[in-house]
Coordinates of N, CA and C and ligand atoms in Angstrom, one line a residue:
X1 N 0.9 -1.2 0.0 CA 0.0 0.0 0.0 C 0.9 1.2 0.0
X2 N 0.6 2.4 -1.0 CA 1.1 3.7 -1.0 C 1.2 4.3 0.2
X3 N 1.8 5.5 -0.1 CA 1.4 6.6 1.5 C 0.0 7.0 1.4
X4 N -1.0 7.0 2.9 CA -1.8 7.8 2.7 C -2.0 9.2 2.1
X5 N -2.9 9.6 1.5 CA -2.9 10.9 0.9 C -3.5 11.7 1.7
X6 N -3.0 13.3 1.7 CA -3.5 14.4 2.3 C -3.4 15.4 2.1
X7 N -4.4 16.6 1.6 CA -4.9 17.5 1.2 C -4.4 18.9 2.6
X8 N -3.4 19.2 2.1 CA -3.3 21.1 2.7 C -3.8 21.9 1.7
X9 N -4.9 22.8 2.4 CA -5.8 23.7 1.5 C -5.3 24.6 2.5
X10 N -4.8 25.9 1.6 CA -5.2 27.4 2.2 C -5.7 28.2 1.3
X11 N -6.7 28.9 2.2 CA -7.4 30.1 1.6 C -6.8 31.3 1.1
X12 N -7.8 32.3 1.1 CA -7.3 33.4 0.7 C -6.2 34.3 1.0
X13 N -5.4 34.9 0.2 CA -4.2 35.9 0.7 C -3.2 34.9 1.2
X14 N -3.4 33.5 1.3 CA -2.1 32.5 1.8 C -1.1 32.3 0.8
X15 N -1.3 32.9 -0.5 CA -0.2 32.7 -1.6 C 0.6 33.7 -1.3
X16 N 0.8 35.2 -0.6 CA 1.3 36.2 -0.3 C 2.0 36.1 0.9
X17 N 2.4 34.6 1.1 CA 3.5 34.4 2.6 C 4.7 35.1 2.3
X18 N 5.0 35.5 3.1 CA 6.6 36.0 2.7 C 6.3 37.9 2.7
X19 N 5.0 38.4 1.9 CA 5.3 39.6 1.3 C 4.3 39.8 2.5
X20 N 2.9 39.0 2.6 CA 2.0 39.9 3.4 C 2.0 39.6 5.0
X21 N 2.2 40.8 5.5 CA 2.6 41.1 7.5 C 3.5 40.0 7.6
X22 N 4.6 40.0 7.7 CA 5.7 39.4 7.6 C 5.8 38.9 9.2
X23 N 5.6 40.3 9.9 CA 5.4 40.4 11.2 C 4.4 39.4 12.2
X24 N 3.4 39.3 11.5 CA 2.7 38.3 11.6 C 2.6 37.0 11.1
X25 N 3.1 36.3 10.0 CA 3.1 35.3 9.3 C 3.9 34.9 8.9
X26 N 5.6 35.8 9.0 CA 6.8 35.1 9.0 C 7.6 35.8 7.8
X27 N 8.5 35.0 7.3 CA 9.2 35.5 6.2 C 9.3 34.7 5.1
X28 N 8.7 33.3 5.5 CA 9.0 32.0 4.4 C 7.6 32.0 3.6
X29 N 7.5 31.8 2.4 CA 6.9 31.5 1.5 C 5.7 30.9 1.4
X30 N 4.9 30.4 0.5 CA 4.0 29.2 0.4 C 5.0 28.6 -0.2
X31 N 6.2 28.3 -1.5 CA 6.6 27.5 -1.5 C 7.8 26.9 -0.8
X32 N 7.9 27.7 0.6 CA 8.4 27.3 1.3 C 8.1 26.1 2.2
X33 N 6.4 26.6 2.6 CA 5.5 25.9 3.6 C 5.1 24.5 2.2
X34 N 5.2 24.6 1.2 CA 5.1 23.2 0.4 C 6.1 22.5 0.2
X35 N 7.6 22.8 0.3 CA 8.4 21.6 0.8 C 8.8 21.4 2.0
X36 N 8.3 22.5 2.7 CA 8.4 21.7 4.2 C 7.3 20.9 4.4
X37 N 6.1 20.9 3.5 CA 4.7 20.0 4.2 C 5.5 18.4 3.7
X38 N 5.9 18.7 2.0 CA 6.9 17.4 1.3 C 7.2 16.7 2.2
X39 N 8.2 17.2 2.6 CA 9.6 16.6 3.9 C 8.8 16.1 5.1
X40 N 7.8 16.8 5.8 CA 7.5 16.7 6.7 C 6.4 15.1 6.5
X41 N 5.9 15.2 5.2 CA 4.6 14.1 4.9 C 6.0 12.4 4.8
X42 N 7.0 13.0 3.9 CA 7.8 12.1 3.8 C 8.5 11.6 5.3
X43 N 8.7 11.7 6.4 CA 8.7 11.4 7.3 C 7.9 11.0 8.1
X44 N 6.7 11.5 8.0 CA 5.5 10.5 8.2 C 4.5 9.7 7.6
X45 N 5.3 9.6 6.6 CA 4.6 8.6 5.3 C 3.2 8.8 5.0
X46 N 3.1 10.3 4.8 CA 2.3 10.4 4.2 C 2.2 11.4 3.0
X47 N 1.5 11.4 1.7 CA 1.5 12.0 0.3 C 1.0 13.2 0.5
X48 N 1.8 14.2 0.7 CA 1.0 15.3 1.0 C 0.9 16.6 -0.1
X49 N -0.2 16.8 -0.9 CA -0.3 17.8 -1.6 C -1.1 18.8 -1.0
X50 N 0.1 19.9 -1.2 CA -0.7 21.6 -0.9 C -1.0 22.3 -2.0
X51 N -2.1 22.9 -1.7 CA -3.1 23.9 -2.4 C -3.3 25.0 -1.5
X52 N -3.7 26.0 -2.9 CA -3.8 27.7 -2.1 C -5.0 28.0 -3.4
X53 N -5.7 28.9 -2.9 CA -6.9 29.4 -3.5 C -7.6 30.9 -2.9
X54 N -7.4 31.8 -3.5 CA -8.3 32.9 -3.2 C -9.7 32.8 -3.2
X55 N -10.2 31.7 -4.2 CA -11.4 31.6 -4.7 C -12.3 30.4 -3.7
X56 N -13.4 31.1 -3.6 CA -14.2 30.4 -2.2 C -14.6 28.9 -2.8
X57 N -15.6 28.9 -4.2 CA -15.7 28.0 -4.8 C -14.6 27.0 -5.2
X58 N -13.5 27.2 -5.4 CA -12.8 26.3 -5.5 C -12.3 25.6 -4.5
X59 N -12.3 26.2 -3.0 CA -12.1 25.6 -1.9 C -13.0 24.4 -1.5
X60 N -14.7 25.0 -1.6 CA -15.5 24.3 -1.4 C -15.5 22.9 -2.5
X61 N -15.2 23.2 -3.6 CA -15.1 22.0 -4.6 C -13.6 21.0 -4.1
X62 N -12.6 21.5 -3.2 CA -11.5 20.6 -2.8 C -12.1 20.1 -1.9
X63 N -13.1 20.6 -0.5 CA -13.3 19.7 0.1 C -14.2 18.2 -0.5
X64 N -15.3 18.7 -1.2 CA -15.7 18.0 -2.2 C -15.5 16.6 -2.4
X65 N -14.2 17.2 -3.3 CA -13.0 15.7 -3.7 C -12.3 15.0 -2.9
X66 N -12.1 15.5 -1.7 CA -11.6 15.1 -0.3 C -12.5 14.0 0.3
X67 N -13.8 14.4 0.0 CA -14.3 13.2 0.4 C -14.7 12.1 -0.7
X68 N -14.7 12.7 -1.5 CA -15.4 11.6 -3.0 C -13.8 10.5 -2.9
X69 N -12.5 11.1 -2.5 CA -11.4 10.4 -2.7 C -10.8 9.9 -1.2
X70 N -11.9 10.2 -0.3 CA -11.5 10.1 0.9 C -9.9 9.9 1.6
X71 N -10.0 11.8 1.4 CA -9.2 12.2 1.4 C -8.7 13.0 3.2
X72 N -7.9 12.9 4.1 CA -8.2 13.9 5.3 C -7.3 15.2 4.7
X73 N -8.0 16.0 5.3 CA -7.5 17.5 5.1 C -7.3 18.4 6.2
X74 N -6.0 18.9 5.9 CA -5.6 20.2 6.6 C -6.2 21.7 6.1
X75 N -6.9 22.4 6.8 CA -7.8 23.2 6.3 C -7.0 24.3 6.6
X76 N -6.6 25.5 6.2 CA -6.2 26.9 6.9 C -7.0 27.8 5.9
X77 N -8.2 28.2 6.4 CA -9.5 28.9 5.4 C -9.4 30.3 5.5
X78 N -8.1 30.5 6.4 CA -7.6 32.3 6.1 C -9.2 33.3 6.7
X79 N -9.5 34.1 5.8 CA -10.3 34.7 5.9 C -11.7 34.0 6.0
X80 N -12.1 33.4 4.7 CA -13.6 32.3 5.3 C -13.6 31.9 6.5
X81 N -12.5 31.5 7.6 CA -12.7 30.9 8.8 C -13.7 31.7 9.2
X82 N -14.2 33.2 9.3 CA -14.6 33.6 10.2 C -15.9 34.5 9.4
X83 N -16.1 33.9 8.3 CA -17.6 33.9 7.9 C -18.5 33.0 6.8
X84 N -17.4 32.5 6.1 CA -17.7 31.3 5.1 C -18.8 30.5 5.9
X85 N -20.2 30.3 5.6 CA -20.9 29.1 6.2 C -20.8 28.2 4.9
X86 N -20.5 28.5 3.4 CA -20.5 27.9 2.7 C -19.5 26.8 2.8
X87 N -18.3 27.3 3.3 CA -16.9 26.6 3.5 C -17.8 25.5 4.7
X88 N -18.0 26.2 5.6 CA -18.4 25.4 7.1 C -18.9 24.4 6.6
X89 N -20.1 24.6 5.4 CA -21.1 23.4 5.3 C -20.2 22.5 4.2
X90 N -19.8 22.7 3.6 CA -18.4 21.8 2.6 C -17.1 20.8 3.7
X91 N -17.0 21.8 4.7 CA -16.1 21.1 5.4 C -16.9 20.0 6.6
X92 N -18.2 20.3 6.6 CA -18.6 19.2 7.8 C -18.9 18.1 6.6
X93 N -18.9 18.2 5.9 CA -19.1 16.5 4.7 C -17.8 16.1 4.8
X94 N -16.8 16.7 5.1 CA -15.7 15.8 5.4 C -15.6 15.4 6.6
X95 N -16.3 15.7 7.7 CA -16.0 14.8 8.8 C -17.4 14.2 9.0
X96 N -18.0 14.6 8.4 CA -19.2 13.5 8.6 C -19.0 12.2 8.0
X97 N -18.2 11.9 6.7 CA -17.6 11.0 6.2 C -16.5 10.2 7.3
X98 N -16.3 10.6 8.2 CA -15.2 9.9 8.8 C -13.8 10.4 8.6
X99 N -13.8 11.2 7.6 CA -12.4 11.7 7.5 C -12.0 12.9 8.4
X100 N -10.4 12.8 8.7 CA -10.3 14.2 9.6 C -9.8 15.4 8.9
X101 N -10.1 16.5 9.4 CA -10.0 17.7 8.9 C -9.8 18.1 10.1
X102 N -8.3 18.9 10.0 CA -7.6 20.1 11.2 C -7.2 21.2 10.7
X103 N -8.1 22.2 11.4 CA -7.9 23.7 10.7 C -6.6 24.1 11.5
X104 N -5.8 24.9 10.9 CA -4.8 25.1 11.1 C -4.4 26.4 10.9
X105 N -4.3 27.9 11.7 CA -3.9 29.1 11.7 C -2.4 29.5 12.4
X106 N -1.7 30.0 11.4 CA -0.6 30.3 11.7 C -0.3 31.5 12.2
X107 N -1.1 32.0 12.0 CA -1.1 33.4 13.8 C -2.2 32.7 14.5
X108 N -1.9 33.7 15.4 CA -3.3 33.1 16.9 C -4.4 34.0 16.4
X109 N -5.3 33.9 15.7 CA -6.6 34.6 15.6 C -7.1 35.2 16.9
X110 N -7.3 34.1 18.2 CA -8.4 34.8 19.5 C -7.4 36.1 19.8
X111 N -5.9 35.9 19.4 CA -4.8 37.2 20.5 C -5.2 38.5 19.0
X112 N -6.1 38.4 18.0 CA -5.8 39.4 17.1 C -7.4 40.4 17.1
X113 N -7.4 40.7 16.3 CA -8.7 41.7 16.2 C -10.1 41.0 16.6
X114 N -11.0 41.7 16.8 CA -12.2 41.0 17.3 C -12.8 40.1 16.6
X115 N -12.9 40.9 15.1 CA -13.5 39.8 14.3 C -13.3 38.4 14.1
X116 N -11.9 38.3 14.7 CA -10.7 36.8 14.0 C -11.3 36.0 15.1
X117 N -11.7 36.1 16.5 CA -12.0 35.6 17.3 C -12.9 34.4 17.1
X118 N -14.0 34.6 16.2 CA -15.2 33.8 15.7 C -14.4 33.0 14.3
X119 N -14.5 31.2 14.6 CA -14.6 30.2 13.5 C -15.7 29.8 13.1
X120 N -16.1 29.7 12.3 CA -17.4 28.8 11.9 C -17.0 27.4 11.2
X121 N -15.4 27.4 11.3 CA -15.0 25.8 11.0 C -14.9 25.0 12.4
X122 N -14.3 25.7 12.9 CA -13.6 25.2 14.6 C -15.0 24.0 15.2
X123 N -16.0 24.6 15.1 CA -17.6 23.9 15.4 C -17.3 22.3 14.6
X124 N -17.0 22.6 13.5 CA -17.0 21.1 12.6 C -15.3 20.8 12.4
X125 N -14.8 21.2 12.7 CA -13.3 20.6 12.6 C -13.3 19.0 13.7
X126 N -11.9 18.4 13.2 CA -11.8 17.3 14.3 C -10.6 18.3 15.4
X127 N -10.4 19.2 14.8 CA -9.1 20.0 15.8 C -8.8 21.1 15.3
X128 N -8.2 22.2 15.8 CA -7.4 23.6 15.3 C -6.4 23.2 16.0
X129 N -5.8 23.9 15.3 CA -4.3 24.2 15.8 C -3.7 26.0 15.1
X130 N -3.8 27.0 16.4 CA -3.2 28.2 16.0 C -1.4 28.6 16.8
X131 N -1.1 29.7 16.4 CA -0.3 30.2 17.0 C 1.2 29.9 17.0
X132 N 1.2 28.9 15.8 CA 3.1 28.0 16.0 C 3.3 28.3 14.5
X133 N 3.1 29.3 13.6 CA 3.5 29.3 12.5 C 3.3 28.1 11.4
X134 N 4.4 27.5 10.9 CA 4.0 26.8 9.8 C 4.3 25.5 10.6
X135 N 4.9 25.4 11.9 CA 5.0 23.8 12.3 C 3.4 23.9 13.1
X136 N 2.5 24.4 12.7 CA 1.0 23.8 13.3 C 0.8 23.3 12.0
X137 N 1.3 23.6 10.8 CA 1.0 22.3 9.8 C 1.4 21.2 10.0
X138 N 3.0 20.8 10.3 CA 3.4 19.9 10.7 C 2.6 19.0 11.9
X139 N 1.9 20.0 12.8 CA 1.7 19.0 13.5 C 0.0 18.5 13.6
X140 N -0.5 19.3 12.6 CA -1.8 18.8 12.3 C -1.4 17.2 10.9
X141 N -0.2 17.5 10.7 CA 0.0 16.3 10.1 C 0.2 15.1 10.4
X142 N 0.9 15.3 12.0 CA 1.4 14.1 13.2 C 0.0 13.5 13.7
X143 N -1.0 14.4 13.6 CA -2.5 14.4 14.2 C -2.7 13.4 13.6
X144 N -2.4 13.6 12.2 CA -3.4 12.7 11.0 C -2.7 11.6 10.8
X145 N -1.6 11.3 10.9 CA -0.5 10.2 10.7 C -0.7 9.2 12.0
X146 N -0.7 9.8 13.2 CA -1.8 9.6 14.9 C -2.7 8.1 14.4
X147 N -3.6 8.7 14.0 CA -4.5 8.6 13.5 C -4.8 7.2 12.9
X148 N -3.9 7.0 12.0 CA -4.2 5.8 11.3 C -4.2 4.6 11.9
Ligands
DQA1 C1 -5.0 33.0 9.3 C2 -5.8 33.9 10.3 C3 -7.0 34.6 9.6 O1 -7.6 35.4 10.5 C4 -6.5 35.4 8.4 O2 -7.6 35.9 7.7 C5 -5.6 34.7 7.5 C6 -4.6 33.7 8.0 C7 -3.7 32.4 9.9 O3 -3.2 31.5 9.3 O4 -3.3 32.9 10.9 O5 -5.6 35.0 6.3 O6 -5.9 31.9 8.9

């Protein structure tokens, strides 16, 4: 049997790692955070493909295929986190399916503005993980690897 497979989806403005609030989100890249997810999957044997999307619809269509390919997914829904019910209602068909899905925020949302405070994924997630930069991917992936 192959490596299990696993789906890193981030939302919007997550392709602007590196350029946008640095101060807040760091200095490395999205294709930095996609060969560290590589390396990190390859160590825990598992296939890990990342994706980034500004587009709401196309996120909703990856959780979608996550479950038609039953697939677990690492969620970081950026900005939808905190009003997409579209996303919300896409992402509870993946755990209602039995697959896990861990939203994962690389700043601390509750420590930032008021609005960030509120998830409407967090309710249907199997877990969050905020506040450790890009190793809360890593370790929403130890979750999933856990897991099997
Ligand atoms: C984020 C936090 C969100 O509030 C914000 O809209 C993002 C990124 C994070 O990873 O810390 O775009 O999800």
């Amino acid at each position: 049997m192959g490596a299990e497979r696993v789906v890193v989806v981030n939302g919007p403005n997550l392709g602007r790692l590196g350029v946008r609030d640095p101060e807040v989100y760091g200095h490395d890249d999205l294709e930095k955070l996609r060969s560290l997810c590589d390396q990190w999957g390859n160590e825990l044997g598992l296939d890990v493909e990342v994706r980034q999307s500004d587009d709401e619809a196309e996120v909703i269509h990856w959780m979608h295929r996550a479950v038609d390919e039953s697939t677990p997914v690492v969620l970081n829904p950026a900005a939808f986190t905190h009003y997409s019910y579209g996303l919300a209602d896409a992402a509870s068909q993946v755990t209602d399916a039995g697959l896990m899905l861990v939203e994962v925020h690389i700043s601390n949302p509750a420590a930032r503005e008021a609005f960030r405070r509120r998830s409407v994924i967090s309710p249907i997630a199997t877990g969050t993980i905020a506040g450790f930069g890009f190793t809360g991917y890593r370790l929403a992936l130890e979750a999933i690897a856990a897991k099997r």
